[in-house]
Amino acid sequence: MISSVHGEVLSVGLDHVVVEVGGVGFAVQATPATLSTLRRGEKVRLHTALIVREDSLTLFGFADVDARELFGLLQTVSGIGPRLALATLAVLEPDKLRAALVEGNITVLTQVPGIGRKGAERLSLELRDKVTALGGTGEAPVVSAPGALRVEVVEALAGLGFPAKQAEQAVDRVLAEGDGHTTATVLRAALATLGRKQ
C-alpha cells in the first residue's frame, strides 16, 4: 500500500498530477481543489490510496488524511467505486459530506453527478454511524451527543415506517423543547407528535 508520496511536481493535468519520487514519476488522480494548489517544480506531499484492478494500478491523492479516510469509506457502499468516491469529494468538502451523511441530507448528496436519490439514501443509511465514529482530523465536526441521539431516534422512526422528513421534523421539535432527553423520552414524544399528524 502506498499511503503517501512526497516529491517534486513534474506536471499538473486536468484530473491528475505527476510527482517525482526517487527518480520515478507517479501519476496521482486528485480532485480539482487539490490540483489547483499544486505548482510545477514545487515539492508536495499527498496522502494516497492505491486501487488495484486486474488491468491497472491507480493512485488517488488527497491533501489530508481526513479526505483519504472518507474516500475509502465511501467505497464500502455497494455501487460506489473509486471514481465516484473521488467525484463526491470533488463536489463536497469532507466537513460538508460528513454532515450530509449524518443528517441524511439527500439534496446535498445528490449534487454529486452519478448519485441519485436512492444512492444518496443508501450512502446516508450505511455511513452515518461510521462517519460519526470516524469523527475526523483537524477541525471536522464530531457529532455531539444530541446529534447522535437525533440520528438514533430518526432511524427508529424510519424503521417504524414514518417518512424520514416527517421523522426528522418531529424529533427536531422535541429536542428544541429542552435538555435532559433520553432516546426513550424523545422517541415517545416524537411518536405522540407524529400520531397527532395522522
XYZ file of N, CA and C in Angstrom:
594
model
N 0.853 -1.202 0.000
C 0.000 0.000 0.000
C 0.883 1.244 0.000
N 0.675 2.130 -0.944
C 1.401 3.398 -0.973
C 0.507 4.425 -0.288
N 0.866 4.810 0.950
C -0.029 5.686 1.711
C 0.292 7.168 1.547
N 1.451 7.484 0.966
C 1.735 8.892 0.667
C 2.870 8.979 -0.345
N 2.921 10.105 -1.058
C 4.050 10.374 -1.956
C 4.558 11.781 -1.645
N 5.877 11.935 -1.706
C 6.485 13.231 -1.423
C 7.570 13.476 -2.454
N 7.446 14.563 -3.186
C 8.449 14.851 -4.196
C 8.096 16.078 -5.003
N 8.821 16.236 -6.105
C 8.618 17.406 -6.954
C 7.479 17.187 -7.938
N 6.674 18.217 -8.137
C 5.585 18.163 -9.109
C 6.183 18.327 -10.509
N 6.025 17.294 -11.352
C 6.545 17.364 -12.722
C 5.527 17.996 -13.657
N 4.251 17.666 -13.463
C 3.198 18.256 -14.299
C 1.853 18.135 -13.599
N 0.941 19.043 -13.953
C -0.412 19.026 -13.389
C -1.398 18.976 -14.551
N -2.215 17.911 -14.583
C -3.224 17.763 -15.632
C -4.590 18.159 -15.119
N -5.624 17.906 -15.919
C -6.991 18.245 -15.521
C -7.487 17.374 -14.374
N -7.036 16.098 -14.354
C -7.535 15.190 -13.324
C -6.429 14.481 -12.543
N -5.155 14.838 -12.829
C -4.065 14.169 -12.135
C -2.827 15.058 -12.042
N -1.917 14.636 -11.178
C -0.626 15.305 -11.054
C 0.453 14.223 -11.157
N 1.599 14.566 -11.718
C 2.724 13.629 -11.752
C 3.761 14.116 -10.744
N 4.046 13.260 -9.759
C 5.000 13.604 -8.699
C 6.216 12.695 -8.825
N 7.408 13.297 -8.864
C 8.639 12.503 -8.964
C 9.101 12.089 -7.576
N 9.187 10.785 -7.373
C 9.643 10.236 -6.097
C 10.810 9.291 -6.382
N 12.003 9.669 -5.947
C 13.185 8.821 -6.149
C 13.461 8.522 -7.610
N 13.246 9.497 -8.476
C 13.519 9.309 -9.901
C 12.382 8.682 -10.692
N 11.287 8.332 -9.995
C 10.128 7.731 -10.666
C 8.952 8.717 -10.616
N 8.291 8.930 -11.752
C 7.138 9.829 -11.791
C 5.852 9.063 -11.537
N 5.171 9.406 -10.453
C 3.908 8.759 -10.118
C 2.742 9.641 -10.579
N 1.828 9.070 -11.387
C 0.608 9.779 -11.773
C -0.410 9.562 -10.660
N -0.893 10.663 -10.098
C -1.819 10.579 -8.971
C -3.118 11.304 -9.327
N -4.234 10.574 -9.322
C -5.549 11.173 -9.568
C -5.929 12.014 -8.348
N -6.522 13.183 -8.570
C -6.899 14.044 -7.450
C -8.076 14.927 -7.833
N -8.667 15.567 -6.836
C -9.801 16.461 -7.081
C -9.288 17.790 -7.642
N -10.138 18.528 -8.355
C -9.730 19.839 -8.873
C -9.237 20.782 -7.768
N -9.864 20.708 -6.586
C -9.460 21.579 -5.473
C -8.025 21.292 -5.050
N -7.665 20.013 -4.998
C -6.292 19.635 -4.635
C -5.323 20.038 -5.735
N -5.691 19.753 -6.982
C -4.812 20.063 -8.119
C -4.551 21.563 -8.239
N -5.532 22.378 -7.882
C -5.377 23.830 -8.027
C -4.328 24.403 -7.069
N -3.978 23.634 -6.036
C -2.975 24.119 -5.073
C -1.556 23.726 -5.470
N -1.416 22.897 -6.520
C -0.105 22.370 -6.900
C 0.533 23.181 -8.028
N 1.855 23.352 -7.955
C 2.592 24.092 -8.980
C 3.779 23.276 -9.455
N 4.000 23.296 -10.753
C 5.125 22.563 -11.341
C 6.443 23.055 -10.728
N 7.292 22.107 -10.353
C 8.595 22.442 -9.780
C 8.601 22.548 -8.267
N 7.421 22.617 -7.646
C 7.340 22.698 -6.177
C 7.299 21.306 -5.561
N 7.673 21.231 -4.293
C 7.602 19.971 -3.550
C 6.187 19.802 -3.005
N 5.728 18.575 -2.970
C 4.385 18.308 -2.467
C 4.363 16.982 -1.714
N 3.485 16.885 -0.716
C 3.203 15.603 -0.065
C 1.712 15.347 -0.188
N 1.353 14.223 -0.787
C -0.049 13.842 -0.913
C -0.296 12.535 -0.172
N -1.391 12.483 0.555
C -1.810 11.228 1.197
C -2.527 10.433 0.112
N -2.152 9.183 -0.072
C -2.665 8.437 -1.224
C -3.343 7.127 -0.853
N -4.156 6.664 -1.795
C -4.786 5.340 -1.716
C -4.492 4.654 -3.044
N -3.992 3.444 -2.980
C -3.680 2.678 -4.185
C -4.832 1.718 -4.467
N -5.435 1.858 -5.638
C -6.541 0.974 -6.030
C -6.012 -0.015 -7.066
N -6.115 -1.298 -6.735
C -5.583 -2.353 -7.604
C -6.725 -3.026 -8.350
N -6.639 -3.040 -9.659
C -7.605 -3.745 -10.511
C -6.828 -4.743 -11.359
N -7.559 -5.655 -12.011
C -6.898 -6.663 -12.855
C -5.997 -6.028 -13.910
N -6.460 -4.916 -14.462
C -5.731 -4.311 -15.576
C -5.072 -2.968 -15.242
N -5.101 -2.574 -13.949
C -4.499 -1.274 -13.617
C -4.151 -1.129 -12.145
N -3.194 -0.244 -11.888
C -2.855 0.208 -10.541
C -3.045 1.725 -10.576
N -3.946 2.248 -9.769
C -4.224 3.679 -9.814
C -4.032 4.304 -8.438
N -3.266 5.393 -8.413
C -3.060 6.137 -7.173
C -4.014 7.320 -7.117
N -4.682 7.474 -5.975
C -5.551 8.626 -5.750
C -4.927 9.434 -4.618
N -4.809 10.758 -4.817
C -4.121 11.593 -3.839
C -5.026 12.620 -3.180
N -4.717 12.915 -1.915
C -5.533 13.842 -1.123
C -4.640 14.766 -0.303
N -5.137 15.967 -0.074
C -4.366 16.966 0.671
C -4.229 16.592 2.146
N -5.204 15.839 2.682
C -5.122 15.453 4.089
C -5.654 14.034 4.302
N -5.349 13.500 5.472
C -5.730 12.124 5.810
C -7.244 11.984 5.899
N -7.916 13.027 6.378
C -9.366 13.012 6.537
C -10.068 12.688 5.215
N -9.661 13.386 4.152
C -10.266 13.158 2.832
C -9.983 11.738 2.352
N -8.768 11.245 2.604
C -8.419 9.874 2.185
C -9.268 8.840 2.917
N -9.512 9.068 4.220
C -10.331 8.138 5.002
C -11.763 8.103 4.465
N -12.306 9.268 4.149
C -13.664 9.336 3.594
C -13.730 8.656 2.232
N -12.684 8.809 1.435
C -12.589 8.176 0.118
C -12.717 6.649 0.264
N -12.001 6.097 1.226
C -12.074 4.649 1.480
C -13.431 4.235 2.002
N -13.988 5.043 2.887
C -15.280 4.739 3.496
C -16.408 4.736 2.461
N -16.380 5.700 1.557
C -17.412 5.790 0.514
C -17.464 4.505 -0.318
N -16.304 3.911 -0.550
C -16.246 2.717 -1.402
C -16.753 1.447 -0.724
N -17.041 1.531 0.578
C -17.611 0.359 1.254
C -19.093 0.201 0.910
N -19.671 1.233 0.291
C -21.082 1.186 -0.102
C -21.199 0.590 -1.501
N -22.102 -0.354 -1.663
C -22.309 -1.011 -2.954
C -22.620 0.019 -4.043
N -21.933 -0.116 -5.174
C -22.180 0.779 -6.301
C -21.291 2.013 -6.327
N -20.493 2.205 -5.261
C -19.580 3.355 -5.219
C -18.149 2.872 -5.436
N -17.604 3.210 -6.603
C -16.219 2.858 -6.908
C -15.307 4.040 -6.653
N -14.011 3.873 -6.926
C -13.067 4.967 -6.659
C -13.355 6.248 -7.436
N -13.798 6.135 -8.692
C -14.075 7.343 -9.492
C -15.231 8.147 -8.895
N -16.286 7.437 -8.496
C -17.453 8.115 -7.925
C -17.122 8.673 -6.535
N -16.299 7.937 -5.792
C -15.876 8.421 -4.469
C -15.065 9.708 -4.617
N -14.179 9.746 -5.617
C -13.378 10.950 -5.861
C -14.276 12.105 -6.320
N -15.263 11.789 -7.176
C -16.201 12.807 -7.649
C -16.987 13.402 -6.474
N -17.341 12.548 -5.514
C -18.071 13.013 -4.333
C -17.235 14.020 -3.546
N -15.940 13.695 -3.377
C -15.053 14.594 -2.639
C -14.701 15.845 -3.449
N -14.858 15.752 -4.775
C -14.619 16.927 -5.623
C -15.757 17.931 -5.460
N -16.977 17.413 -5.263
C -18.152 18.276 -5.141
C -18.357 18.743 -3.695
N -18.138 17.832 -2.743
C -18.398 18.142 -1.334
C -17.122 18.071 -0.501
N -16.831 19.120 0.228
C -15.680 19.110 1.140
C -15.961 18.092 2.240
N -14.893 17.507 2.842
C -15.105 16.478 3.872
C -16.097 16.855 4.964
N -16.007 18.086 5.489
C -16.919 18.505 6.562
C -18.373 18.502 6.091
N -18.589 19.032 4.890
C -19.945 19.122 4.337
C -20.489 17.727 4.027
N -19.623 16.859 3.510
C -20.023 15.481 3.200
C -20.395 14.742 4.477
N -19.568 14.877 5.502
C -19.834 14.193 6.768
C -21.168 14.661 7.349
N -21.401 15.961 7.335
C -22.659 16.499 7.875
C -23.863 15.986 7.084
N -23.733 15.947 5.752
C -24.837 15.476 4.900
C -25.157 14.007 5.166
N -24.127 13.197 5.382
C -24.331 11.767 5.651
C -25.024 11.567 6.991
N -24.568 12.289 8.009
C -25.136 12.135 9.348
C -26.581 12.624 9.395
N -26.839 13.739 8.718
C -28.187 14.325 8.740
C -29.137 13.678 7.731
N -28.579 12.842 6.834
C -29.413 12.245 5.796
C -29.890 13.283 4.804
N -29.033 14.259 4.503
C -29.397 15.365 3.605
C -29.269 14.911 2.145
N -30.362 14.388 1.612
C -30.384 13.828 0.257
C -30.115 14.906 -0.789
N -30.620 16.110 -0.564
C -30.450 17.210 -1.515
C -28.969 17.501 -1.755
N -28.194 17.528 -0.677
C -26.751 17.801 -0.790
C -26.048 16.634 -1.479
N -26.362 15.412 -1.072
C -25.679 14.233 -1.629
C -25.959 14.040 -3.114
N -27.159 14.406 -3.567
C -27.490 14.221 -4.987
C -26.884 15.313 -5.876
N -26.158 16.249 -5.285
C -25.409 17.231 -6.092
C -24.264 16.562 -6.842
N -23.862 15.382 -6.364
C -22.749 14.658 -6.996
C -23.254 13.961 -8.256
N -22.637 14.241 -9.418
C -23.047 13.552 -10.650
C -22.862 12.042 -10.485
N -23.902 11.284 -10.828
C -23.800 9.824 -10.694
C -24.449 9.288 -9.433
N -24.849 10.180 -8.518
C -25.548 9.739 -7.305
C -26.987 10.245 -7.352
N -27.902 9.297 -7.460
C -29.318 9.637 -7.481
C -29.903 9.579 -6.080
N -31.211 9.727 -5.998
C -31.878 9.753 -4.689
C -31.674 8.450 -3.911
N -31.863 7.309 -4.610
C -31.716 6.014 -3.936
C -30.279 5.811 -3.438
N -29.320 6.182 -4.296
C -27.906 6.045 -3.922
C -27.565 6.917 -2.725
N -28.116 8.130 -2.707
C -27.864 9.059 -1.603
C -28.447 8.513 -0.295
N -29.652 7.944 -0.391
C -30.285 7.363 0.801
C -29.464 6.195 1.328
N -28.954 5.366 0.402
C -28.130 4.215 0.808
C -26.827 4.686 1.460
N -26.218 5.703 0.866
C -24.982 6.264 1.426
C -25.200 6.721 2.867
N -26.255 7.495 3.065
C -26.532 8.035 4.395
C -26.829 6.918 5.391
N -27.656 5.972 4.970
C -28.052 4.869 5.848
C -26.846 4.035 6.283
N -25.968 3.721 5.315
C -24.845 2.838 5.606
C -23.672 3.541 6.293
N -23.520 4.846 6.055
C -22.311 5.514 6.532
C -22.495 6.473 7.708
N -23.734 6.840 8.049
C -23.886 7.880 9.089
C -23.216 7.481 10.397
N -23.366 6.218 10.836
C -22.736 5.791 12.092
C -21.221 5.692 11.951
N -20.774 5.218 10.788
C -19.325 5.078 10.568
C -18.655 6.444 10.518
N -19.326 7.407 9.900
C -18.776 8.763 9.813
C -18.714 9.386 11.198
N -19.735 9.119 12.019
C -19.755 9.631 13.389
C -18.597 9.046 14.172
N -18.385 7.731 14.001
C -17.291 7.062 14.707
C -15.936 7.551 14.203
N -15.866 7.790 12.890
C -14.619 8.258 12.278
C -14.250 9.626 12.813
N -15.291 10.440 13.083
C -15.038 11.776 13.611
C -14.318 12.595 12.583
N -13.039 12.712 12.717
C -12.270 13.458 11.737
C -11.023 14.017 12.358
N -10.132 14.483 11.516
C -8.919 15.106 11.993
C -9.082 16.593 11.809
N -8.268 17.356 12.444
C -8.351 18.800 12.278
C -9.614 19.341 12.907
N -10.322 20.180 12.165
C -11.473 20.856 12.740
C -12.801 20.275 12.277
N -12.775 19.044 11.786
C -14.011 18.426 11.318
C -14.982 18.279 12.482
N -16.251 18.558 12.258
C -17.206 18.479 13.361
C -17.496 17.045 13.755
N -17.389 16.761 15.047
C -17.741 15.438 15.549
C -19.161 15.556 16.071
N -19.993 14.583 15.750
C -21.392 14.679 16.148
C -21.491 14.648 17.666
N -22.201 15.607 18.215
C -22.355 15.701 19.666
C -23.383 14.682 20.126
N -23.491 14.537 21.422
C -24.461 13.588 21.970
C -25.881 13.873 21.473
N -26.337 15.167 21.498
C -27.683 15.426 20.975
C -27.821 15.016 19.509
N -26.762 15.238 18.728
C -26.792 14.857 17.311
C -26.922 13.355 17.148
N -26.173 12.619 17.957
C -26.224 11.155 17.902
C -27.608 10.661 18.324
N -28.155 11.321 19.342
C -29.497 10.975 19.833
C -30.533 11.200 18.733
N -30.405 12.335 18.046
C -31.326 12.680 16.956
C -31.303 11.598 15.879
N -30.090 11.212 15.463
C -29.920 10.198 14.418
C -30.563 8.879 14.842
N -30.305 8.509 16.091
C -30.832 7.245 16.624
C -32.360 7.202 16.576
N -32.989 8.288 17.032
C -34.460 8.332 17.091
C -35.062 8.411 15.688
N -34.440 9.211 14.814
C -34.946 9.316 13.433
C -34.891 7.943 12.755
N -33.796 7.207 12.978
C -33.661 5.857 12.394
C -34.749 4.933 12.925
N -35.004 5.023 14.236
C -36.038 4.181 14.850
C -37.404 4.478 14.239
N -37.697 5.771 14.057
C -38.990 6.157 13.468
C -39.093 5.705 12.011
N -37.982 5.836 11.288
C -37.971 5.387 9.890
C -38.213 3.875 9.830
N -37.631 3.161 10.808
C -37.835 1.709 10.895
C -39.284 1.348 11.164
N -40.003 2.267 11.806
C -41.423 2.044 12.084
C -42.312 2.431 10.901
N -41.673 2.953 9.848
C -42.423 3.251 8.633
C -42.751 4.720 8.404
N -42.281 5.601 9.285
C -42.529 7.035 9.075
C -41.551 7.586 8.036
N -41.984 8.507 7.164
C -41.073 9.114 6.198
C -39.952 9.854 6.932
N -38.737 9.783 6.400
C -37.565 10.379 7.054
C -37.760 11.856 7.370
N -38.331 12.589 6.421
C -38.501 14.036 6.607
C -39.423 14.322 7.793
N -40.546 13.609 7.843
C -41.500 13.798 8.949
C -40.851 13.434 10.279
N -40.114 12.319 10.272
C -39.444 11.859 11.495
C -38.450 12.909 11.981
N -37.660 13.463 11.053
C -36.662 14.481 11.415
C -37.337 15.714 12.018
N -38.424 16.160 11.391
C -39.131 17.352 11.888
C -39.691 17.119 13.289
N -40.254 15.936 13.509
C -40.828 15.621 14.816
C -39.744 15.573 15.892
N -38.633 14.943 15.576
C -37.530 14.836 16.542
C -36.950 16.214 16.838
N -36.757 17.015 15.804
C -36.213 18.372 15.996
C -37.111 19.194 16.914
N -38.441 19.039 16.724
C -39.386 19.781 17.544
C -39.248 19.375 19.018
N -39.119 18.069 19.254
C -38.997 17.560 20.627
C -37.682 18.042 21.256
N -36.591 17.939 20.513
C -35.284 18.334 21.042
C -35.212 19.834 21.332
N -35.960 20.623 20.567
C -35.949 22.081 20.757
C -36.656 22.483 22.050
N -37.424 21.563 22.602
C -38.224 21.904 23.794
C -37.441 21.862 25.093
N -36.208 21.360 25.078
C -35.436 21.343 26.324
C -34.315 20.337 26.333
N -33.592 20.299 27.471
C -32.445 19.396 27.622
C -32.835 18.165 28.428
N -31.826 17.335 28.696
C -32.023 16.168 29.548
C -32.832 15.065 28.910
N -32.792 14.984 27.569
C -33.559 13.952 26.869
C -32.816 12.619 26.867
N -33.581 11.541 26.866
C -33.019 10.217 26.605
C -33.657 9.722 25.306
N -33.086 8.672 24.741
C -33.626 8.125 23.493
C -35.106 7.764 23.660
N -35.419 7.128 24.786
C -36.801 6.674 25.028
C -37.774 7.847 25.111
N -37.389 8.909 25.848
C -38.317 10.039 26.012
C -38.531 10.774 24.691
N -37.448 10.945 23.930
C -37.578 11.631 22.633
C -38.428 10.795 21.678
N -38.207 9.485 21.674
C -38.970 8.591 20.796
C -40.462 8.656 21.122
N -40.762 8.603 22.420
C -42.183 8.657 22.847
C -42.823 9.983 22.424
N -42.122 11.088 22.689
C -42.665 12.405 22.371
C -42.823 12.594 20.859
N -41.836 12.096 20.088
C -41.899 12.206 18.621
C -43.064 11.381 18.067
N -43.267 10.197 18.649
C -44.388 9.343 18.228
C -45.724 10.034 18.497
N -45.776 10.694 19.650
C -47.016 11.420 20.003
C -47.269 12.540 18.999
N -46.198 13.256 18.639
C -46.305 14.346 17.645
C -46.763 13.806 16.304
N -46.145 12.720 15.868
C -46.480 12.120 14.567
C -47.896 11.548 14.594
N -48.299 11.016 15.753
C -49.661 10.469 15.896
C -50.713 11.529 15.698
N -50.423 12.750 16.196
C -51.376 13.857 16.042
C -51.525 14.281 14.587
N -50.441 14.054 13.798
C -50.477 14.468 12.378
C -51.286 13.504 11.520
N -51.381 12.260 11.984
C -52.019 11.213 11.170
C -53.474 11.547 10.874
